[in-house]
Coordinates of C-alpha atoms in Angstrom, one line a residue:
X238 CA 3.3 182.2 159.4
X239 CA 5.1 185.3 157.9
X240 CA 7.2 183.4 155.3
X241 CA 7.3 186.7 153.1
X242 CA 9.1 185.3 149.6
X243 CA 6.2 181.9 149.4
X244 CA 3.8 184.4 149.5
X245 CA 4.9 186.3 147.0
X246 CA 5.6 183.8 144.7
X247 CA 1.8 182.6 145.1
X248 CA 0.9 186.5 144.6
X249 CA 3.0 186.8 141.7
X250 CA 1.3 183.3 140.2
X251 CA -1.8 184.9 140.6
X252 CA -0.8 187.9 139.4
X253 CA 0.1 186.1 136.2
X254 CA -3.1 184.3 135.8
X255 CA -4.6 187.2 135.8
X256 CA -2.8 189.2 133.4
X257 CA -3.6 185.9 131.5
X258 CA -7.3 185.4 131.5
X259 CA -7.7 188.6 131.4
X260 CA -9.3 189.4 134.7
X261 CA -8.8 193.1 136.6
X262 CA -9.7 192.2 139.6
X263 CA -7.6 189.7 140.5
X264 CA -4.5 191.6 139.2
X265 CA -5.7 194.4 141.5
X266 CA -5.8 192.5 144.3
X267 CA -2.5 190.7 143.6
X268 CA -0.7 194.2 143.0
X269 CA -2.0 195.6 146.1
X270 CA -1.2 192.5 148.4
X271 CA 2.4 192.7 146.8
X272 CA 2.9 196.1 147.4
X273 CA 1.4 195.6 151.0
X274 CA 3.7 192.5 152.3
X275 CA 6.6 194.2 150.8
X276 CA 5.9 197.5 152.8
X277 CA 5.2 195.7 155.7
X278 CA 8.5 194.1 155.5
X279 CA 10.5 197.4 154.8
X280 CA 11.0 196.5 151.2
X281 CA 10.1 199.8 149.9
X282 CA 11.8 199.5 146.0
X283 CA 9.6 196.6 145.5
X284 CA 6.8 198.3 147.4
X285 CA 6.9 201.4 145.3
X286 CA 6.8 199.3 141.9
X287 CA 3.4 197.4 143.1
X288 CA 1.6 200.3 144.5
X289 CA 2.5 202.3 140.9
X290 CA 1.4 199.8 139.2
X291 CA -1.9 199.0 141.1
X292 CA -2.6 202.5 141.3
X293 CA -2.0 203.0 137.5
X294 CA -4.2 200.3 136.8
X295 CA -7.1 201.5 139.0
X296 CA -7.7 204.9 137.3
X297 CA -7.0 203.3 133.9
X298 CA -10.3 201.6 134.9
X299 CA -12.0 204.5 136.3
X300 CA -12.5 203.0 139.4
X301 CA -11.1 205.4 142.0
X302 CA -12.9 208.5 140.0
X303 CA -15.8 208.9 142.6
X304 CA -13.9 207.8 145.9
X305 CA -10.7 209.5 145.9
X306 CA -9.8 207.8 149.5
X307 CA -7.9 205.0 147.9
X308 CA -5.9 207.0 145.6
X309 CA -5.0 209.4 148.2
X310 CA -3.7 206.6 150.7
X311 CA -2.0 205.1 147.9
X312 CA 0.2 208.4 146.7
X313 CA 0.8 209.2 150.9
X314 CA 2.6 205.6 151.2
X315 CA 4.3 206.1 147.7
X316 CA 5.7 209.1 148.7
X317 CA 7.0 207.7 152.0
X318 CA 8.8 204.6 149.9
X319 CA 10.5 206.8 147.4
X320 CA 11.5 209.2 150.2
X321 CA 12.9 206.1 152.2
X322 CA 14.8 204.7 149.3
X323 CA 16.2 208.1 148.4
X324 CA 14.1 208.8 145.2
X325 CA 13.5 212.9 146.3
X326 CA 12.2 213.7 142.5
X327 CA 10.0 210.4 142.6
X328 CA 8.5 211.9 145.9
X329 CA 7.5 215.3 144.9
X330 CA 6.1 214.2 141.5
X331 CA 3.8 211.8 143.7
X332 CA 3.1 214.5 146.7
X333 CA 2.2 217.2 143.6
X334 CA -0.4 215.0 142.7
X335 CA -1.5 214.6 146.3
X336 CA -1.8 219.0 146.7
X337 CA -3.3 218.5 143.6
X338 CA -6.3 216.1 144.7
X339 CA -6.6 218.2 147.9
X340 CA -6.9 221.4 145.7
X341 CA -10.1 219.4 143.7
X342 CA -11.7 218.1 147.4
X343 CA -11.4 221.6 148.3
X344 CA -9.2 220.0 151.1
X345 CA -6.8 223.0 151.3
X346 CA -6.3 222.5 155.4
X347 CA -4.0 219.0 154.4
X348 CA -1.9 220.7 151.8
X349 CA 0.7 222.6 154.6
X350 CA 1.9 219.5 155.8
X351 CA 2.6 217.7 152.3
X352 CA 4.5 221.0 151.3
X353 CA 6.5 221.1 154.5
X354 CA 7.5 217.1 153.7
X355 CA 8.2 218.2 150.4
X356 CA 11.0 220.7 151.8
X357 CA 13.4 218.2 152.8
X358 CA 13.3 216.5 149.5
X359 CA 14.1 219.6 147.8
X360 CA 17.1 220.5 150.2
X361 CA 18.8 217.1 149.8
X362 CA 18.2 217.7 146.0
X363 CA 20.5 220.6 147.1
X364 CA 17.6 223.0 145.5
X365 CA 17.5 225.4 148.4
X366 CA 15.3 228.2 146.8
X367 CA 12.5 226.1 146.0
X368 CA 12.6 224.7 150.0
X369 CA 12.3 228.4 151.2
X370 CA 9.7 229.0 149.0
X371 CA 7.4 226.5 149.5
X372 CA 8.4 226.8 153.4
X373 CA 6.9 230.3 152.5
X374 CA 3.9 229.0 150.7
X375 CA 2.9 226.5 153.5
X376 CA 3.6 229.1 155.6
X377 CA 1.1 231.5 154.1
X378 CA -1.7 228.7 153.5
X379 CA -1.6 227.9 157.0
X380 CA -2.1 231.5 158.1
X381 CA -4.5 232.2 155.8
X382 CA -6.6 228.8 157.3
X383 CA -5.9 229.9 161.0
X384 CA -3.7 226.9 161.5
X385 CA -1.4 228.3 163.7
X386 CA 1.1 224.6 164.7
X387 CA 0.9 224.3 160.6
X388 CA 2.6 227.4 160.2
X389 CA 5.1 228.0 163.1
X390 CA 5.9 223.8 162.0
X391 CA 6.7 225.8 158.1
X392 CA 8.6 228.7 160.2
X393 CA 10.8 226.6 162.8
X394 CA 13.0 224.6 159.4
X395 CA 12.9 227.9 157.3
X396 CA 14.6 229.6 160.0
X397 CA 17.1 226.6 159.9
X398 CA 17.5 226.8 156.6
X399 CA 18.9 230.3 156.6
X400 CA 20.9 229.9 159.7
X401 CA 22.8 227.3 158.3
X402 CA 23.3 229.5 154.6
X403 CA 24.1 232.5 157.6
X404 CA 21.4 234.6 156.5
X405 CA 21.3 236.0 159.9
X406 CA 19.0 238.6 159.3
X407 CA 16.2 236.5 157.5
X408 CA 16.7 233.9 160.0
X409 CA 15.9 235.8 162.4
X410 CA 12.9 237.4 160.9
X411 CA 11.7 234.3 161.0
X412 CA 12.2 233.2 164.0
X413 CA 10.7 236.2 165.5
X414 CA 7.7 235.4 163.5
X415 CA 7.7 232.1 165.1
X416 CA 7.8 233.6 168.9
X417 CA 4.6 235.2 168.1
X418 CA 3.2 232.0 166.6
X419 CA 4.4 229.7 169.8
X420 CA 2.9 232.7 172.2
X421 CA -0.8 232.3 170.1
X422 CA -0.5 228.3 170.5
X423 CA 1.0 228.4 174.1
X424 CA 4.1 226.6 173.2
X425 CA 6.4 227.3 175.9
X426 CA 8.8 224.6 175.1
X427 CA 8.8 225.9 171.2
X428 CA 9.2 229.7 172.9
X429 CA 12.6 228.1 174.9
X430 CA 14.1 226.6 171.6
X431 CA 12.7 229.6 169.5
X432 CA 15.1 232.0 172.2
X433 CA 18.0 229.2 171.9
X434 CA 18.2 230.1 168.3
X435 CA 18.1 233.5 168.4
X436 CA 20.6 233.6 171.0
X437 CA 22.9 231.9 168.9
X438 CA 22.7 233.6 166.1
X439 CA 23.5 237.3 167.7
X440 CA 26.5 234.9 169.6
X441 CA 27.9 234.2 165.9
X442 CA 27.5 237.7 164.5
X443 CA 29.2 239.2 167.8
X444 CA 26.4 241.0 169.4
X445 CA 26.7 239.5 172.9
X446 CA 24.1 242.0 174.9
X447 CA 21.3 240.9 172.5
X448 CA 22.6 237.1 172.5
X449 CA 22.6 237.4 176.4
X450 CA 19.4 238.9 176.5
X451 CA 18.1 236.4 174.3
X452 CA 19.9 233.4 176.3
X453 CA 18.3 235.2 179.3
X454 CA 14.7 235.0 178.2
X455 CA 15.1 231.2 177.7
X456 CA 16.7 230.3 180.9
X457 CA 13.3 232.0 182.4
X458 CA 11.2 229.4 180.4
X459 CA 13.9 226.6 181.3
X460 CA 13.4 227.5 185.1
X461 CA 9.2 227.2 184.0
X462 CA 9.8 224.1 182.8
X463 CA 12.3 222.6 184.6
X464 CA 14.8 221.5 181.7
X465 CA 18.0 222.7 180.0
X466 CA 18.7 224.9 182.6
X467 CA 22.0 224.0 183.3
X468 CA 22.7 224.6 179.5
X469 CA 21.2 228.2 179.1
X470 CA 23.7 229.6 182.8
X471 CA 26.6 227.9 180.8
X472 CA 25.8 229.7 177.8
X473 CA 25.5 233.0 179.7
X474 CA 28.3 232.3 182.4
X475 CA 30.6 232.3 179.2
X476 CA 29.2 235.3 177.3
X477 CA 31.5 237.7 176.4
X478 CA 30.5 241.3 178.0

């Protein structure tokens, strides 16, 4: 009937008995019910405790050491709480430890997209560095495994990253990288955008003929796809010669 606080209190009775008589599994099952009906009502501080706490108590048992599946959906919801509830550190420790149970399942293909989540805990940590390089590093990995959306997904918030610190040159490194990437994955949209940014960046440093040209190539794919158009002749119709 989705009276959420009665059935936690009957959880959290159980939860006691357990503790009392001593019995694992129905602590287990009360920690993961708690942490479950508080997620699934968006109470992710509370959420957080129960699934540490469950998942602590599991591999103090031993009984997620030959079927990591449970741990690893544990640590992925973990890291979403503490990133919703603005615990950045909380989340990396947890998303570490995910990279490193990839790394043992020789499961390397997953570990781009937990480093590219991890970025944007590190930037609002403010520690800017460590974002680019593990942009880099997710970057690299998913080269190295041929997946191409992986890396220009790595590429597309690095180049962001040094457009909004105006490190015009490296940003634009990148995103040249990236057309190449979009071109190999047939990202025509990604391509438009990709062209946007580069046109703006030669707009703020002054160097209209290569912002125009740039502006130019993405009013082509905006006439392709039939979007934005309007937006790309504006930008042009105002370009300084």
């Amino acid at each position: 009937v989705r009276l959420i606080d009665p059935a936690l209190q009957i959880q959290q009775q159980l939860l006691a008995h357990g503790r009392r008589v001593n019995e694992p599994e129905l602590v287990a099952t009360s920690l993961e019910t708690m942490a479950r009906l508080n997620w699934n009502w968006f109470r992710y501080p509370a959420a957080a405790q129960f699934y540490e706490e469950w998942l602590a108590l599991l591999r103090s048992r031993g009984s997620i050491d030959n079927d990591r599946t449970k741990e690893i959906a544990i640590l992925k919801l973990l890291a979403v709480a503490y990133g919703e509830i603005g615990k950045w550190q909380q989340a990396i420790l947890v998303q570490n430890q995910l990279i490193e149970l990839y790394q043992r399942q020789s499961k390397r293909n997953l570990i781009p997209k937990v480093q590219i989540a991890m970025v944007g805990h590190y930037q609002r940590l403010n520690e800017l560095n460590t974002a680019g390089q593990l942009y880099q590093s997710a970057y690299r990995l998913a080269i190295s495994l041929q997946q191409f959306t992986d890396a220009a997904d790595a590429l597309k918030p690095l180049g962001n990253l040094y457009r909004s610190n105006q490190q015009w040159n490296d940003a634009l490194i990148i995103y040249e990288v990236l057309l190449e990437l979009e071109q190999q994955i047939y990202d025509t949209y990604g391509q438009m955008e990709t062209y946007d940014q580069i046109g703006q960046i030669y707009e703020a440093k002054k160097a209209y003929g290569q912002a125009r040209l740039a502006f130019d190539r993405g009013l082509r794919i905006a006439q392709q796809l039939n979007v934005k158009q309007d937006y790309f002749q504006e930008k042009l119709e105002w370009m300084p010669q």
